[in-house]
Amino acid sequence: MVLCQGGEAAAAAVSAAGGKEPEVPLSQEDDAGLGQPQLCPAPGAEAAGAEEPRVCGCCSGLSWPRCCKAPGTKKKASCPGLGLFYTVLAAFLFSVTSLFLKKIEDVHAVEVSAFRCVFQMAFVLPGLIYYKTGFLGPKGKRIYLFFRGFFGSSAMVLLYYAFQVMPLADATVLTFSSPVFTSLLAWIFLKEKYSIWDLLFTLFAITGVVLIARPPFLFGSNITGIEGNYTDHLKGTIAAITSALSAALTFVILRKVGKSVHYFLSIWYYAVIGLTGCVITLFLVNEWSLPYCGKDRVLLILIGVLGLGGQIFLTKALQIEKAGPVAIMRTMDVVFAFILQILFLNHLPTWWTVGGALCVIASSSGTAIRKWQQSSKKAKQNEI
């Protein structure tokens, strides 16, 4: 007998697909939510009273003769660090997307989000047809998918607005408070453990936010190093924090749903609900219009393409690498944001921003490392 991960889920997937070997991409929470260890039959062992094919979860449901744990089977060599390389590439694409948002003119953040949703839908639709997932999802999960789409698209719109009204590095740093919010919300809604370390990381994140926002009652009325007036800077700060909170709610919902819903279906809800909300908002505020300038139209297309590319590489990274290292490597977003802001926007970050960035990065990295250690410890206990 051989110990494998997620055997029941894989066997069910194969049975439901009629023997087809599924290739279901993992979401950000899938890495932390693998099933319990399962026993795979050794070669020659017969299933008592049944002729069902024997499958192994560690190979996405492959039959036993082709199982990676079978004696004499050569495991396909993986490229060390490939997942982390994908993460860095995704971080770079996301940062360039943010730079293009700063460069675009006369286009509202909500309209940019609408174009992004159109690209998402065009990419996901063929996947939904290929995997035959349907467009609504399981009845018991539709309410979760709706809120996943609502909070996910809200996070995108608020983040795009923050990028447009405040320095690129500041907005990027503030969004990295999301892991701290995720731990807090998971404690509230999912009854997950919230330790003194999580509280410490939360305080670090709050300190970083204060250093970046620089409220006048703490720093005085003469505030330097911000774009435009302080009112816009404050609005951008609130939008970025609300975006991080919405993203944290999205992660909690995805963790609640688990792997019972296909990843493409989750993105589909995100795009459809996001596009619907953006179109309604644009007509209400009378901001819907095509860009007047050809440069803005090109930037809109590049934002959609590069944003989608970043999501693809991040998903690939999570498929072949643990969530902890990927979350830590995602902090390269901040590094790229600082570099791009200096090179292309001619805006030097202040020491307050650097200090806030260090606090937020320390907070998000500490949260990721702790979750990684907890999942590794749990996995070792399951192997005993």
XYZ file of C-alpha atoms in Angstrom:
384
model
C 0.000 0.000 0.000
C 1.177 3.515 -0.858
C 0.194 6.733 0.877
C -1.223 9.396 -1.485
C -2.981 12.752 -1.130
C -6.616 13.405 -2.035
C -7.467 9.941 -3.351
C -11.221 10.229 -2.790
C -11.503 13.580 -4.574
C -9.477 12.356 -7.528
C -11.428 9.127 -7.818
C -14.696 11.049 -7.738
C -13.414 13.398 -10.413
C -12.483 10.517 -12.692
C -15.807 8.792 -12.145
C -17.742 11.981 -12.898
C -15.729 12.624 -16.040
C -16.285 9.148 -17.390
C -12.650 8.165 -17.117
C -11.267 11.389 -18.584
C -8.203 12.678 -16.791
C -9.105 16.198 -15.634
C -6.635 19.028 -15.578
C -8.247 21.377 -13.120
C -6.201 24.448 -12.214
C -5.794 25.258 -8.568
C -6.871 28.469 -6.949
C -4.859 30.291 -4.340
C -6.509 28.377 -1.539
C -6.268 24.932 -3.102
C -2.681 24.420 -2.020
C -3.632 24.765 1.617
C -6.724 22.605 1.400
C -5.570 19.231 0.149
C -7.505 16.199 1.278
C -6.599 13.576 3.797
C -4.046 10.866 2.971
C -5.419 7.934 0.986
C -4.105 4.433 0.461
C -3.395 3.330 -3.117
C -3.408 -0.416 -3.830
C -0.078 -1.992 -4.615
C 0.456 -3.765 -7.952
C -1.300 -7.115 -8.060
C -3.691 -6.338 -5.224
C -7.310 -7.001 -6.137
C -10.233 -4.877 -5.054
C -12.567 -7.068 -3.039
C -15.858 -7.724 -4.808
C -15.412 -4.959 -7.415
C -13.900 -4.391 -10.826
C -13.629 -0.620 -10.555
C -10.424 0.958 -11.837
C -7.942 1.758 -9.122
C -6.852 5.375 -9.085
C -4.405 7.505 -7.196
C -5.045 11.097 -6.093
C -1.394 12.092 -6.245
C -1.553 11.767 -10.029
C -4.866 13.604 -10.558
C -6.695 10.297 -10.738
C -4.411 8.246 -13.007
C -4.931 4.498 -12.869
C -2.476 2.560 -10.729
C -0.134 1.221 -13.429
C 0.610 4.832 -14.378
C 0.712 6.149 -10.811
C 3.812 8.141 -9.897
C 4.163 6.034 -6.745
C 4.134 2.718 -8.568
C 7.364 0.717 -8.263
C 9.672 1.336 -11.205
C 7.757 4.401 -12.376
C 10.025 7.360 -13.092
C 8.684 10.589 -11.729
C 8.792 13.465 -14.195
C 11.617 15.787 -13.238
C 10.486 19.243 -12.240
C 12.497 22.396 -12.752
C 13.609 23.725 -9.333
C 12.348 27.234 -8.696
C 10.041 27.289 -11.729
C 7.023 28.152 -9.576
C 8.883 31.065 -7.979
C 9.999 32.262 -11.422
C 6.347 32.249 -12.531
C 5.497 34.287 -9.414
C 8.138 36.918 -10.157
C 6.950 37.093 -13.768
C 3.348 37.540 -12.593
C 4.461 40.280 -10.187
C 6.250 42.078 -13.012
C 3.210 41.891 -15.311
C 0.918 43.187 -12.548
C 3.325 46.071 -11.869
C 3.512 47.023 -15.562
C -0.287 46.923 -15.666
C -0.343 49.362 -12.754
C 2.119 51.628 -14.567
C -0.123 51.695 -17.639
C -3.023 52.657 -15.379
C -1.024 55.675 -14.243
C -0.190 56.579 -17.846
C -3.727 56.314 -19.184
C -5.686 59.586 -19.458
C -9.366 60.564 -19.557
C -10.559 57.025 -18.770
C -12.356 56.364 -15.497
C -11.090 53.524 -13.288
C -14.483 51.815 -13.525
C -14.296 51.829 -17.325
C -10.794 50.324 -17.224
C -12.166 47.601 -14.944
C -14.972 46.922 -17.426
C -12.465 46.366 -20.242
C -10.477 44.061 -17.962
C -13.624 42.008 -17.266
C -14.286 41.659 -21.005
C -10.813 40.146 -21.476
C -11.442 37.802 -18.536
C -14.697 36.573 -20.054
C -13.132 36.028 -23.484
C -10.414 33.884 -21.902
C -12.600 31.863 -19.540
C -15.501 31.104 -21.890
C -13.617 28.473 -23.979
C -12.440 26.833 -20.744
C -15.992 26.574 -19.415
C -17.102 24.932 -22.669
C -14.133 22.557 -22.713
C -14.530 21.407 -19.092
C -18.350 21.367 -19.362
C -18.757 23.144 -16.034
C -21.874 25.088 -17.001
C -22.287 28.807 -16.376
C -24.077 28.838 -13.015
C -22.276 26.216 -10.958
C -23.695 23.860 -8.283
C -26.936 25.110 -6.696
C -25.551 25.104 -3.179
C -22.491 27.132 -4.203
C -24.046 29.854 -6.346
C -24.501 32.317 -3.491
C -20.810 31.946 -2.606
C -19.838 32.403 -6.244
C -21.964 35.538 -6.463
C -20.267 37.136 -3.459
C -16.888 35.945 -4.742
C -17.588 37.819 -7.977
C -18.940 40.882 -6.171
C -16.066 41.295 -3.717
C -13.423 40.293 -6.271
C -14.574 42.812 -8.856
C -15.010 45.491 -6.179
C -11.401 44.937 -5.122
C -10.280 45.416 -8.727
C -12.246 48.661 -9.256
C -11.083 50.172 -5.955
C -7.472 49.217 -6.653
C -7.571 50.797 -10.109
C -8.991 53.974 -8.600
C -6.226 54.028 -5.983
C -3.589 53.669 -8.694
C -4.990 56.667 -10.520
C -5.101 59.114 -7.592
C -2.071 58.206 -5.461
C 1.584 57.184 -5.972
C 2.034 53.765 -7.567
C 4.255 52.399 -4.799
C 1.926 53.613 -2.033
C -1.144 51.943 -3.559
C 0.764 48.704 -4.219
C 2.050 48.530 -0.655
C -1.395 49.099 0.854
C -2.889 46.191 -1.093
C -0.370 43.865 0.569
C -2.225 44.217 3.850
C -4.710 41.722 2.392
C -3.138 38.574 4.018
C -3.539 40.166 7.447
C -7.224 40.847 6.803
C -7.589 37.304 5.480
C -6.303 35.796 8.748
C -8.646 37.992 10.780
C -11.719 37.237 8.650
C -10.923 33.509 8.553
C -10.878 33.582 12.363
C -14.276 35.313 12.430
C -16.124 33.381 9.713
C -14.264 30.067 9.393
C -13.269 29.659 13.057
C -9.612 29.308 12.111
C -6.992 29.878 14.780
C -5.902 33.480 15.385
C -2.752 33.597 17.490
C -0.717 36.328 19.154
C 1.570 36.249 16.096
C -1.371 37.102 13.834
C -2.211 40.034 16.118
C 1.399 41.228 15.923
C 1.369 41.050 12.118
C -1.898 43.009 12.114
C -0.317 45.771 14.181
C 2.645 45.881 11.782
C 0.244 46.285 8.846
C -1.667 49.078 10.599
C 1.624 50.857 11.301
C 2.571 50.629 7.631
C -0.808 52.021 6.569
C -0.457 54.969 8.954
C 3.042 55.770 7.641
C 1.766 55.803 4.060
C -1.505 57.645 4.731
C 0.217 60.179 7.026
C -2.913 61.629 8.650
C -2.515 65.363 9.439
C -3.388 64.951 13.123
C -0.197 62.864 13.475
C 2.101 64.340 10.821
C 0.910 67.941 10.704
C -0.706 69.850 7.856
C 2.485 70.276 5.788
C 2.698 66.858 4.128
C 5.184 66.275 1.295
C 5.721 63.451 -1.183
C 2.112 62.934 -2.264
C 0.538 63.306 -5.705
C -1.946 66.130 -6.103
C -3.760 67.252 -2.954
C -4.090 65.390 0.308
C -7.829 64.808 -0.212
C -7.150 62.646 -3.283
C -4.332 60.895 -1.412
C -6.708 60.092 1.448
C -9.396 58.850 -0.978
C -6.823 56.634 -2.671
C -5.682 55.261 0.688
C -9.251 54.403 1.687
C -9.859 52.797 -1.715
C -6.664 50.698 -1.474
C -7.468 49.499 2.064
C -11.056 48.679 1.073
C -9.673 46.822 -1.952
C -7.414 44.761 0.319
C -10.374 44.013 2.600
C -12.530 42.963 -0.371
C -9.727 40.719 -1.639
C -9.479 39.143 1.823
C -13.225 38.430 1.791
C -12.778 36.849 -1.638
C -10.051 34.541 -0.316
C -12.217 33.514 2.648
C -15.132 32.706 0.317
C -12.859 30.680 -1.986
C -11.517 28.806 1.019
C -15.082 28.078 2.100
C -15.974 26.770 -1.357
C -12.735 24.772 -1.635
C -12.233 22.594 -4.700
C -15.926 21.832 -5.173
C -16.144 24.547 -7.861
C -13.947 24.733 -10.948
C -11.435 27.586 -10.973
C -12.651 28.800 -14.379
C -16.197 29.076 -13.037
C -14.936 31.235 -10.192
C -13.229 33.607 -12.644
C -16.363 33.612 -14.815
C -18.497 34.929 -11.939
C -15.792 37.489 -11.204
C -15.843 38.773 -14.774
C -19.620 38.687 -15.372
C -20.586 40.364 -12.098
C -17.725 42.819 -12.424
C -18.722 43.817 -15.969
C -22.388 44.161 -14.996
C -21.554 46.349 -11.999
C -19.116 48.480 -13.998
C -21.593 49.120 -16.835
C -24.373 50.102 -14.398
C -22.015 52.402 -12.474
C -20.715 54.070 -15.643
C -24.221 54.875 -16.865
C -25.239 56.202 -13.433
C -22.257 58.567 -13.210
C -22.340 59.274 -16.971
C -18.704 58.351 -17.472
C -19.041 55.738 -20.233
C -17.115 56.781 -23.354
C -14.475 55.381 -25.669
C -10.987 56.850 -25.196
C -10.378 59.816 -27.481
C -6.695 59.071 -27.878
C -5.251 56.103 -29.735
C -2.586 55.730 -27.043
C -5.236 55.223 -24.349
C -6.927 52.532 -26.446
C -3.639 50.662 -26.800
C -3.028 50.967 -23.060
C -6.500 49.584 -22.327
C -5.767 46.515 -24.448
C -2.363 46.054 -22.825
C -3.905 46.341 -19.348
C -6.341 43.552 -20.202
C -3.711 41.305 -21.790
C -0.984 41.808 -19.169
C -3.419 41.521 -16.267
C -4.699 38.248 -17.663
C -1.129 37.043 -18.238
C -0.263 37.836 -14.639
C -3.196 35.775 -13.401
C -2.208 32.838 -15.605
C 1.395 32.808 -14.368
C 0.286 33.180 -10.758
C -2.088 30.239 -11.169
C 0.680 28.149 -12.749
C 2.958 29.042 -9.843
C 0.366 27.865 -7.316
C -0.011 24.585 -9.218
C 3.644 23.593 -8.826
C 4.776 25.479 -5.719
C 3.505 25.774 -2.143
C 1.359 28.777 -1.304
C 3.768 30.096 1.357
C 6.789 30.733 -0.898
C 4.520 32.106 -3.616
C 2.932 34.577 -1.182
C 6.349 35.730 -0.014
C 7.673 36.094 -3.560
C 4.591 38.156 -4.449
C 6.178 40.988 -2.454
C 8.287 41.559 -5.572
C 5.251 43.589 -6.697
C 6.361 46.293 -4.274
C 9.959 46.234 -5.531
C 8.847 46.530 -9.152
C 6.400 49.314 -8.224
C 9.174 51.377 -6.622
C 11.473 50.848 -9.614
C 8.822 51.690 -12.227
C 7.667 54.727 -10.275
C 11.202 56.130 -10.189
C 12.101 55.296 -13.805
C 8.894 56.199 -15.650
C 6.910 58.498 -13.348
C 9.833 60.539 -11.960
C 8.381 60.297 -8.462
C 10.829 59.480 -5.672
C 9.171 57.691 -2.725
C 9.554 59.346 0.659
C 11.164 57.670 3.649
C 7.699 57.440 5.189
C 6.589 55.322 2.234
C 9.704 53.143 2.482
C 9.111 52.615 6.204
C 5.445 51.802 5.613
C 6.400 49.388 2.838
C 8.823 47.549 5.136
C 6.139 47.236 7.830
C 3.492 45.914 5.439
C 5.910 43.509 3.711
C 7.104 42.199 7.086
C 3.479 41.704 8.097
C 2.353 39.900 4.927
C 5.544 37.807 4.740
C 5.265 36.821 8.394
C 1.644 35.792 7.896
C 2.558 33.734 4.812
C 5.508 32.015 6.545
C 3.391 31.152 9.576
C 0.593 29.667 7.437
C 3.192 27.739 5.446
C 4.702 26.274 8.616
C 1.267 25.325 9.945
C 0.266 23.552 6.718
C 3.648 21.758 6.542
C 3.294 20.599 10.144
C -0.231 19.351 9.458
C 0.927 17.501 6.349
C 3.678 15.750 8.344
C 1.175 14.718 11.012
C -1.091 13.238 8.347
C 1.797 11.162 6.993
C 2.391 9.496 10.354
